[in-house]
XYZ file of C-alpha atoms in Angstrom:
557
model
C 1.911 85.173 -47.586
C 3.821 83.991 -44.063
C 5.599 80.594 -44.725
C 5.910 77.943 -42.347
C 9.851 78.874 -42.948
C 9.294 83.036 -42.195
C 6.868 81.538 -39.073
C 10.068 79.378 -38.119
C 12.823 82.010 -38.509
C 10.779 84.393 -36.407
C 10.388 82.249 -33.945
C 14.221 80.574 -33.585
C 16.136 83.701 -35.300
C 19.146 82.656 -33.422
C 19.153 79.456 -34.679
C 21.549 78.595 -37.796
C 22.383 75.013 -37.353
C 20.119 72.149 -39.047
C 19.597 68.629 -38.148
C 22.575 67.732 -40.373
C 24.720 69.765 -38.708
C 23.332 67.937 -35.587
C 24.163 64.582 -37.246
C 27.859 65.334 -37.867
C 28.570 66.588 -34.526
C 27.212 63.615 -32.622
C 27.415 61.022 -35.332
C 27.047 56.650 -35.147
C 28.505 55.254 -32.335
C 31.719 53.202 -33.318
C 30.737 49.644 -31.833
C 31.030 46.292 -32.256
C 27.909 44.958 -34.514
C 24.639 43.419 -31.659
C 26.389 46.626 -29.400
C 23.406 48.002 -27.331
C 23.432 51.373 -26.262
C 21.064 52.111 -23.644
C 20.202 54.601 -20.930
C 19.041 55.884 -17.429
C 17.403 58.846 -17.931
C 15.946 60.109 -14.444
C 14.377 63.502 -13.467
C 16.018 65.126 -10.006
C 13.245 65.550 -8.222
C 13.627 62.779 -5.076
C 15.484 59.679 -4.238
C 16.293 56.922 -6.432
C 13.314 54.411 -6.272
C 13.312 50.753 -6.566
C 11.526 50.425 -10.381
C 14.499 52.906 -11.413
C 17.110 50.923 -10.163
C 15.656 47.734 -11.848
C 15.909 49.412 -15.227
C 18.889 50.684 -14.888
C 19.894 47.353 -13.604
C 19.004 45.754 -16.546
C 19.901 48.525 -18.909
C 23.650 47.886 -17.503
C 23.581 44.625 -18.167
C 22.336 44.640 -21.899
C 24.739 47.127 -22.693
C 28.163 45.087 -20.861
C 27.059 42.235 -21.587
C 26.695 43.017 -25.750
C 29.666 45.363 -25.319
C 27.824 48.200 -26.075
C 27.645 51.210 -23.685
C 25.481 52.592 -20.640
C 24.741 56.529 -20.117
C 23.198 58.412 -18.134
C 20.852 61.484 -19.069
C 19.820 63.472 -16.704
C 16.276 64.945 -17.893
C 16.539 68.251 -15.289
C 13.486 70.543 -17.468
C 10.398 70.202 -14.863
C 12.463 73.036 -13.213
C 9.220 73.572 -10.752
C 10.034 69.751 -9.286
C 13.344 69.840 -9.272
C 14.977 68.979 -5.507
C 18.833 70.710 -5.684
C 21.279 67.918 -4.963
C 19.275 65.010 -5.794
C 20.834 64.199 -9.754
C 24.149 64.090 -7.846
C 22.442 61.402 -5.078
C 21.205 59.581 -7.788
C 24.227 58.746 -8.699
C 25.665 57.906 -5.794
C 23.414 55.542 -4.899
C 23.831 53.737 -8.325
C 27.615 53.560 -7.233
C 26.642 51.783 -4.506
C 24.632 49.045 -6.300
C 27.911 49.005 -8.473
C 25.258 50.543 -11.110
C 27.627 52.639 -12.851
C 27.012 54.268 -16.486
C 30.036 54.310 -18.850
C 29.770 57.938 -19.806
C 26.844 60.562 -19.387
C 25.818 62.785 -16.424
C 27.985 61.428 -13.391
C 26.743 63.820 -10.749
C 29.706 66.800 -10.647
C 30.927 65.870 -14.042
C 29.725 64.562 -17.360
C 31.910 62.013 -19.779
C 31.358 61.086 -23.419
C 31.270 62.834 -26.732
C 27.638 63.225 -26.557
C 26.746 65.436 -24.650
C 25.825 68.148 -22.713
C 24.421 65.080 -20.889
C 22.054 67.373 -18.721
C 18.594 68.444 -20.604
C 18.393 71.888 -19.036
C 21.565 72.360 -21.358
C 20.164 70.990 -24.493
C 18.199 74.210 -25.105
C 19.850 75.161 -28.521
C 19.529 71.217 -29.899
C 15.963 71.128 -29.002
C 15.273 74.450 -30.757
C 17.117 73.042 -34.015
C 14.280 70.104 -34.047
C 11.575 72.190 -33.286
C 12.632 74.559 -35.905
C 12.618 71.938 -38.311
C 8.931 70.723 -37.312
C 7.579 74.435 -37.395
C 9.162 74.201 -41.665
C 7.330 71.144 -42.019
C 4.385 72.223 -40.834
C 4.559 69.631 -38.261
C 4.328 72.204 -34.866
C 2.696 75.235 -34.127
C 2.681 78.310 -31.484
C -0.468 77.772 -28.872
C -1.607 80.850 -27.464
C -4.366 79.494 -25.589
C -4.149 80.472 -21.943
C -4.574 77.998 -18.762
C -8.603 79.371 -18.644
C -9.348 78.371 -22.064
C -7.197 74.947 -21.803
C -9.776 74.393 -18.437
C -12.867 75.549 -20.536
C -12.009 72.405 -23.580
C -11.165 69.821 -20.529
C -14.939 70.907 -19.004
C -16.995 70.394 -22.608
C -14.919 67.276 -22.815
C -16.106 65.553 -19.616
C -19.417 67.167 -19.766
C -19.494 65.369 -23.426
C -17.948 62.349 -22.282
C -15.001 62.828 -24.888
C -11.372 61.702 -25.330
C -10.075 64.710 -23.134
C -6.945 66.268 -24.360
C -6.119 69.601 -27.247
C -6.942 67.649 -30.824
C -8.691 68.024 -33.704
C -11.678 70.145 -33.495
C -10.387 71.568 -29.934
C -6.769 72.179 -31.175
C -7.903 75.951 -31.497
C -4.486 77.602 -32.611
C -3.713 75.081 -35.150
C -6.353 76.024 -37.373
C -4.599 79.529 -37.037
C -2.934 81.348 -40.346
C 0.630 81.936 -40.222
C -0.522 85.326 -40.438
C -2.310 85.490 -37.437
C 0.336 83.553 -35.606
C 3.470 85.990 -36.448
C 0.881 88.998 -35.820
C 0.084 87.554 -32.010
C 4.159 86.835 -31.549
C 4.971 90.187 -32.335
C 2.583 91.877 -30.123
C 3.456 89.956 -27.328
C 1.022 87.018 -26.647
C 2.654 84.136 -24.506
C 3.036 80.729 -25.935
C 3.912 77.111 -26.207
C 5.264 75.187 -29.454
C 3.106 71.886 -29.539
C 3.591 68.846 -32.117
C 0.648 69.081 -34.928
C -0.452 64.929 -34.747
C -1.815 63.482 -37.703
C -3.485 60.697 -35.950
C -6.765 59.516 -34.982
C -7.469 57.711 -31.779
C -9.775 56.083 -33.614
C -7.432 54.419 -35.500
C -5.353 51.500 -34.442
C -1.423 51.079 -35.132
C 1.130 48.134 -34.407
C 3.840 48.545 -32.352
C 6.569 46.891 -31.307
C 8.397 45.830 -27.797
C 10.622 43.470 -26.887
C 9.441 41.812 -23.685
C 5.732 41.580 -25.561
C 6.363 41.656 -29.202
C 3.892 43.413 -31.481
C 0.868 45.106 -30.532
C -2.052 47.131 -31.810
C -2.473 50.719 -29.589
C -4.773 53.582 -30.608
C -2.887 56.351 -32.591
C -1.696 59.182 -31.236
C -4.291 62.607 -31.782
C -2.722 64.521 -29.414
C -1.135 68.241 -30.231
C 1.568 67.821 -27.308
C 3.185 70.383 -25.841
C 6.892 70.087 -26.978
C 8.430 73.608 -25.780
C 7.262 75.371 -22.857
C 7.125 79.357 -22.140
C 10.542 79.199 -20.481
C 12.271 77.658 -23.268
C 12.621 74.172 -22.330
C 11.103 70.848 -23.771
C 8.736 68.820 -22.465
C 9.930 65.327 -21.815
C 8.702 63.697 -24.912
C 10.256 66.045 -27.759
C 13.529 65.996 -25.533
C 13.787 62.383 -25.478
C 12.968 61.627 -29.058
C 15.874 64.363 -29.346
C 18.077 62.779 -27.112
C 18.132 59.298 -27.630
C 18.334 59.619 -31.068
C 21.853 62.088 -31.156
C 23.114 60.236 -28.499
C 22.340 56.998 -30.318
C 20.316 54.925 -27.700
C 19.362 51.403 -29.768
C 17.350 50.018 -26.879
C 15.023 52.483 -24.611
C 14.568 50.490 -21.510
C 12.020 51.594 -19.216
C 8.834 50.683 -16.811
C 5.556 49.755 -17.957
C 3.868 52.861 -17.508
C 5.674 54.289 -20.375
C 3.402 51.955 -23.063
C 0.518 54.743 -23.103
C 3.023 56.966 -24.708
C 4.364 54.807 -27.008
C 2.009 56.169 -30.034
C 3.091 59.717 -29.243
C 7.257 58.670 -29.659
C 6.192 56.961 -32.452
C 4.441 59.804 -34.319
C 7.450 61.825 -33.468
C 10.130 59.759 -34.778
C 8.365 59.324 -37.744
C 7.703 63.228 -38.146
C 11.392 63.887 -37.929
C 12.377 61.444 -40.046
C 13.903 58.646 -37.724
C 14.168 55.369 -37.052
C 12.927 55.059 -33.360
C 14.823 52.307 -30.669
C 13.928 50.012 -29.620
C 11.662 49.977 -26.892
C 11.249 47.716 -24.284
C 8.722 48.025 -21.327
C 9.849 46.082 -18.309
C 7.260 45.000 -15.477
C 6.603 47.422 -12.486
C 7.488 46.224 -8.791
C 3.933 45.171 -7.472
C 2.626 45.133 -3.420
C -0.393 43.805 -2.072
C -2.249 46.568 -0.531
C -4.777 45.862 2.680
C -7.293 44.583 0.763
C -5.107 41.560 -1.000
C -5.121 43.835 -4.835
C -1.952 43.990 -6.704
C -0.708 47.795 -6.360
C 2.640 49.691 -7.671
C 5.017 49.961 -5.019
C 4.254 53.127 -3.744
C 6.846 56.295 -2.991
C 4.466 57.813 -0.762
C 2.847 54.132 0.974
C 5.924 51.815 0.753
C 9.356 52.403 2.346
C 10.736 49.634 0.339
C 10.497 52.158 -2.623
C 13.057 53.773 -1.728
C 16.614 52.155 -2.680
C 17.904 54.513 0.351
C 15.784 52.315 2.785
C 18.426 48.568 2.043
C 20.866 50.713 2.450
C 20.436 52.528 5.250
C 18.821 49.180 6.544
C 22.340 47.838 5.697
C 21.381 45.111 3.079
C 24.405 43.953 0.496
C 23.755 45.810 -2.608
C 24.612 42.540 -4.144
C 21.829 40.837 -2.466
C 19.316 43.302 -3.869
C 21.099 42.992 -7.518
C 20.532 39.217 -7.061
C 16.912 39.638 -5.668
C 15.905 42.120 -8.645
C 17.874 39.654 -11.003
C 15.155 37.419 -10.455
C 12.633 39.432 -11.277
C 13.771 39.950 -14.214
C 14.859 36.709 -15.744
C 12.737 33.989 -14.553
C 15.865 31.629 -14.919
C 18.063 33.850 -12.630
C 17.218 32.090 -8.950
C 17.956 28.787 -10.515
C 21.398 30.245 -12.315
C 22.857 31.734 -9.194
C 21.786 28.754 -6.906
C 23.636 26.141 -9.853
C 26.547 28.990 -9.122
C 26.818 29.155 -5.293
C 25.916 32.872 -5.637
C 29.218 33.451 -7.755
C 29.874 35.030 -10.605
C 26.653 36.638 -11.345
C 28.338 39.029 -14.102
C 28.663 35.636 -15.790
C 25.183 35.572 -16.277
C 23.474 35.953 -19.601
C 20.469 38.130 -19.674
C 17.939 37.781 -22.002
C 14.631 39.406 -22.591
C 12.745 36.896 -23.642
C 12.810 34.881 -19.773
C 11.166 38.284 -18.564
C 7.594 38.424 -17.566
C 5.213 40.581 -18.402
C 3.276 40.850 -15.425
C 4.555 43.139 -12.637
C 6.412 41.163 -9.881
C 5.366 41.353 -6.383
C 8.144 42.709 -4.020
C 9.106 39.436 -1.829
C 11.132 40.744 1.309
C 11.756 37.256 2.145
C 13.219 35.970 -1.106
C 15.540 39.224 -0.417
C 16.654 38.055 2.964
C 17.882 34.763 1.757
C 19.595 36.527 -0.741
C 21.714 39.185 1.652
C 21.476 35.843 4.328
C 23.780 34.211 2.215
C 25.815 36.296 0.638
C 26.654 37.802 4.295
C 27.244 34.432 5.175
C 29.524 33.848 2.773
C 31.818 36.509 3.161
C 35.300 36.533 4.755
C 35.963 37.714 8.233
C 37.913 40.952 6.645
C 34.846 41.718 4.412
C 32.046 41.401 6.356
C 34.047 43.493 9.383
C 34.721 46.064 6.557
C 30.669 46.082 5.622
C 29.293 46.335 9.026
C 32.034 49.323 10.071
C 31.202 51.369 7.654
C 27.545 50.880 7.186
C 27.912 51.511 11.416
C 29.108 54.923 10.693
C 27.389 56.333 8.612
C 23.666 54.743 9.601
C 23.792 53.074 12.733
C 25.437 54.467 15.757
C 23.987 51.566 17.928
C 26.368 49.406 16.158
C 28.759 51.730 15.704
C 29.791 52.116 19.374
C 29.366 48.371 20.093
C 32.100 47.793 17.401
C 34.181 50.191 18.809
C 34.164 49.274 22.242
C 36.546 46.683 21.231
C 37.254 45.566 17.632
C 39.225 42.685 18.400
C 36.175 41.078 20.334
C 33.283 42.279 17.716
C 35.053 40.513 14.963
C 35.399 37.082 17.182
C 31.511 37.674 17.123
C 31.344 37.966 13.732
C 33.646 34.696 12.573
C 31.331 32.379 14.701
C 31.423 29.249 12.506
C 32.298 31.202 9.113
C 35.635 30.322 8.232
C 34.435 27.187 6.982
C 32.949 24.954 4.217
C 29.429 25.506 5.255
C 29.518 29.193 7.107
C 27.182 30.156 9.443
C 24.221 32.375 8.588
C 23.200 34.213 11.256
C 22.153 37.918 9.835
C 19.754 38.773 6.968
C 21.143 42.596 7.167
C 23.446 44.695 9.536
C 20.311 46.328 10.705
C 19.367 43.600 13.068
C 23.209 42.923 13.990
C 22.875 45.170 17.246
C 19.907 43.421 19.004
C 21.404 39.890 17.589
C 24.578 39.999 19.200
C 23.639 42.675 21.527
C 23.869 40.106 24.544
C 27.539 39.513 24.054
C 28.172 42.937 26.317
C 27.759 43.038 29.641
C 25.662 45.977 30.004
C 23.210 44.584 27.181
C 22.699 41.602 28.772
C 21.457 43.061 31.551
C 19.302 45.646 30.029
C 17.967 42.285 28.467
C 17.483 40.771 31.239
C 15.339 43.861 32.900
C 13.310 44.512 30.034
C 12.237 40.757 29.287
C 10.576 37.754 30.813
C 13.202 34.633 30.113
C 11.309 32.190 27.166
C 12.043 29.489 29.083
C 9.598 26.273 28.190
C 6.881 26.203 30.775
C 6.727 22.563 30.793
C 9.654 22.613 32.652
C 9.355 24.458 36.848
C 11.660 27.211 37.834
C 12.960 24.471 39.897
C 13.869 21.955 37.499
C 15.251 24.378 35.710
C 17.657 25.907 38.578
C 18.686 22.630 38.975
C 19.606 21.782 35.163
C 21.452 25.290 34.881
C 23.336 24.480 38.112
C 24.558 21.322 36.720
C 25.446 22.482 33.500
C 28.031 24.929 35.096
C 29.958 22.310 37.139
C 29.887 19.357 34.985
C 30.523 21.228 31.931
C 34.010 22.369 30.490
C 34.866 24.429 27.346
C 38.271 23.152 27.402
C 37.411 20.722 24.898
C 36.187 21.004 21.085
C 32.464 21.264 20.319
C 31.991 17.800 19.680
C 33.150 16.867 22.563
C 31.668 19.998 24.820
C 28.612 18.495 22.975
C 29.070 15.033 24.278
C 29.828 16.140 27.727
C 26.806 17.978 27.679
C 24.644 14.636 27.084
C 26.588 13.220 29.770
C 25.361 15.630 32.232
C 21.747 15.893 30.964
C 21.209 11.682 31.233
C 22.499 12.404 35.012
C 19.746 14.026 35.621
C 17.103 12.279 33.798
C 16.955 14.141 30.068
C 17.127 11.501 26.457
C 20.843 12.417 24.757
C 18.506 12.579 22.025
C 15.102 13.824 19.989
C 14.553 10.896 18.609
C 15.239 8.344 21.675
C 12.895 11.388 23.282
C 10.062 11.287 21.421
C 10.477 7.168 21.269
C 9.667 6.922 25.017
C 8.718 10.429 26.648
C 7.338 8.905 29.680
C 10.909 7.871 30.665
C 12.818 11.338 30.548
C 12.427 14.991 32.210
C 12.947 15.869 28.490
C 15.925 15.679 25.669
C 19.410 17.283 24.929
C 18.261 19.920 23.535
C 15.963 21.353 26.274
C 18.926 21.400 28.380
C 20.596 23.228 25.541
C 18.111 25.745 25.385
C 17.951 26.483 28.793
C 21.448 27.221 28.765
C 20.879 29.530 25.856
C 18.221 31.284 27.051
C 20.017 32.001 30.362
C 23.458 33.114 28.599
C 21.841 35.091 25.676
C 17.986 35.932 26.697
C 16.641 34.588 24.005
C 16.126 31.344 21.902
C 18.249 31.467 18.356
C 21.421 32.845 18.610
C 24.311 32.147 17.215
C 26.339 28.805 17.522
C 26.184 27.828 21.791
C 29.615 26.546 22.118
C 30.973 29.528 20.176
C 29.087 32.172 21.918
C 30.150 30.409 25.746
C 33.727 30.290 24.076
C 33.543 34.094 23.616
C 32.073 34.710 26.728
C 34.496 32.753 28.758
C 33.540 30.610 31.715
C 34.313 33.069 34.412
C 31.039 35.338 32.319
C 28.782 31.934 31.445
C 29.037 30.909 35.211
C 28.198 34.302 36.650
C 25.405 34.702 34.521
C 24.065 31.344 35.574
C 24.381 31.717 39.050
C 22.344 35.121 38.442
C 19.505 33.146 35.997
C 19.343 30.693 39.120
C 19.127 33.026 41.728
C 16.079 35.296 39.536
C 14.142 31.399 39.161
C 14.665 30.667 43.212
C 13.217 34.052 43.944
């Protein structure tokens, strides 16, 4: 008679270690009691999405802020997916969210006493478990070919079954140990799947942390766990994985929940205490239609953490935005803060949501608004030079053209209590201060009608400009420049004023800042810019007055 134990040994001949050997080579973690240890475990086949920076976000957090620690796995078996370079880019975008694991895979070298850190070198570990399941009776060698697998799936739908290989359609588990040794040794391909003693009919209680405990149908399923080629499939390898390397708290999307009976069954079956799990809420869009949809890879460009950056967001400011998505107390937090800090912040899963968040660009403007406001001269010059370089040669050559004059741009009214806000993200920075150069301006000027306010004639206009360049002087602070201004605008009929303006409109051509406006628009091409006395101040008067006399003589045409 063939034992489950000759069956084994046939199978894994080269394997002599046993899960206690396992256990002593990678054993407890020595931490400090409430340490987390918790993971990023991503697959190399494309860029670093959104959802995958929130978890790992958060699973950074939990760890640092319990003193626990962060790795990173890097789960590299769907060879057939696999895009060469991409683990390494993974991880170099994390750097640059300031995401960074304390030990694991780090992209050309691992760190930590628990690895190899990289699946496709786990082979022998896996094989040790798998051994030990094919003793127990708990796995089994699947001979059943991709025809046959098709054939079940058909009489399942035709049926209107649960699809999948169980129970009565789990053909090679009700094979003999005989017959399975006698197929192996003639040379039949297989698989090793898990042998599930569930029923789907059955319910079971779980438990996460964001939702507490739940009742989910029990897994049935005979999974595949190793593949022809000798590798795992994801769900052996990470109930494997996290449990050698000692993860306490699996952190990971929503999606994952459907699977949750499956790592269940298989923790049990090896005789483990599974981690915790907690499912965090996917990143939702609305699509055309107004329905709630996951942000997309293929639809969305926002799902791509490659787009703020290359966009030249802060990484901070897309820490903070995600940060509120997942504590609903965040936004309030960092506000109470002035957006300092934020590592002082105390996470806590019980202020997350369950429901998936819907990606708000505009809550992430004010954050990277802000923060880029807030930043020093030195810092912000720093930013945009080498964001310029490596993603925006627009910028790039402007700041180069002369440094001296692109940083007087960029201190406009920030070197002060309230600082000046005047980009969302380095992006836009070219076509905002793209006026400043001479050669700009004028392509400005070609390309666009002037948004001057047509209650007001070419002539009137003309006139106003005209006036503003001989009756006012930048030699003077802004106040001052500003009162001068008023000065010259109640010469020629306009309220000093909005409110006196709006008071009694029959009795002026129009207020202060119309006449401000126009001068804007004629200096700059546009309406918002940054601060007006600043931006003439750069300029110089020789530049503000030719550009006038040019606005004038395009209005008298």
């Amino acid at each position: 008679m063939v034992t489950n134990k000759d069956l084994a040994e046939l199978i894994f001949p080269e394997v002599k270690d046993t899960l206690e050997d396992l256990e002593r080579r990678y054993p407890a973690r020595d931490l400090p009691l409430g340490a987390e240890v918790t993971r990023f475990a991503p697959s190399p086949t494309g860029f670093l999405h959104l959802g995958s920076l929130f978890t790992s976000m958060i699973c950074k957090k939990v760890a640092s802020q319990t003193k626990g620690v962060f790795f990173v796995r890097l789960e590299d078996t769907d060879t057939k997916r696999e895009i060469q370079g991409s683990g390494k880019m993974l991880l170099d975008q994390l750097h640059i969210f300031n995401v960074d694991p304390d030990e694991g895979y780090l992209g050309d070298h691992e760190k930590g006493n628990y690895g190899p850190y990289k699946q496709s070198e786990r082979a022998y570990i896996y094989k040790v478990g798998i051994k030990y399941l094919l003793e127990q009776g708990r796995a089994y060698p699947c001979f059943c070919t991709s025809e046959e697998l098709d054939a079940i799936r058909s009489e399942q739908e035709k049926n209107k079954l649960n699809p999948g290989y169980y129970g009565e359609f789990a053909k090679c588990r009700h094979l003999t140990n005989e017959e399975r040794m006698e197929r192996i040794k003639r040379g039949d391909q297989y698989v090793i799947r898990f042998k599930s003693n569930g029923s789907y009919l059955n319910k079971i209680k779980v438990s996460d942390v964001v939702r507490g405990e739940f009742e989910i149908a029990e897994n049935d399923q005979d999974i595949v766990i190793l593949k022809s080629d000798g590798l795992p499939t994801y769900h052996f390898a990470h109930c494997m994985d996290d449990h050698f390397m000692r993860t306490t708290t699996v952190i990971r999307g929503e999606e994952w929940i459907a699977s949750l009976p499956i790592h269940v069954e298989l923790f049990e079956a090896m005789g483990w205490e599974a981690p915790k799990y907690c499912h965090v809420p996917v990143i939702m869009k609305l699509d055309e239609n107004g329905n709630r949809r996951k942000l997309s890879k293929r639809l969305d460009k926002e799902a791509a953490v490659s787009f703020f950056i290359e966009d030249g967001y802060l990484p901070k400011a897309v820490i903070m935005y995600l940060m509120t998505i997942a504590n609903s107390n965040f936004e309030r937090w960092i506000l109470d803060n002035q957006f300092l800090n934020m590592d002082d912040f105390t996470f806590d899963f019980t202020k997350m949501n369950h429901d998936g968040a819907l990606f708000d660009i505009g809550k992430l403007n004010f954050f990277s608004k802000e923060l880029l406001g807030r930043m020093k001269l030195d810092e912000i010059y720093a930013f945009a030079y080498d964001y310029a370089k490596k993603y925006n040669n627009e910028l790039y050559k402007l700041i180069n053209r002369d440094t001296e004059y692109f940083k007087s741009i960029l201190n406009i009214e920030r070197e002060k209590e309230n600082p000046r806000k005047d980009y969302e993200k380095l992006g836009d920075m070219a076509s905002i201060i793209s006026f400043f150069y001479l050669d700009k301006y004028e392509e400005l000027l070609g390309n666009n009608i002037l948004p001057f306010n047509p209650k007001f004639s070419g002539e009137q206009i003309a006139a106003t400009l005209k006036a503003m360049k001989e009756g006012l002087s930048l030699e003077q602070d802004e106040q001052s420049w500003f009162n001068n201004m008023k000065e010259v605008g109640e010469k020629l009929g306009y309220a000093p004023n909005g409110k006196l303006y709006k008071q009694n409109p029959d009795q002026y051509v129009g207020s202060v800042s119309d006449i401000a406006e126009m001068l804007r628009i004629t200096l700059t091409t546009r309406k918002n810019s940054p601060n007006l006395y600043y931006v003439m101040k750069i300029l110089t008067k020789q530049e503000c007055d030719r550009r006038i006399d040019y606005v004038i003589s395009l209005l008298n045409k």
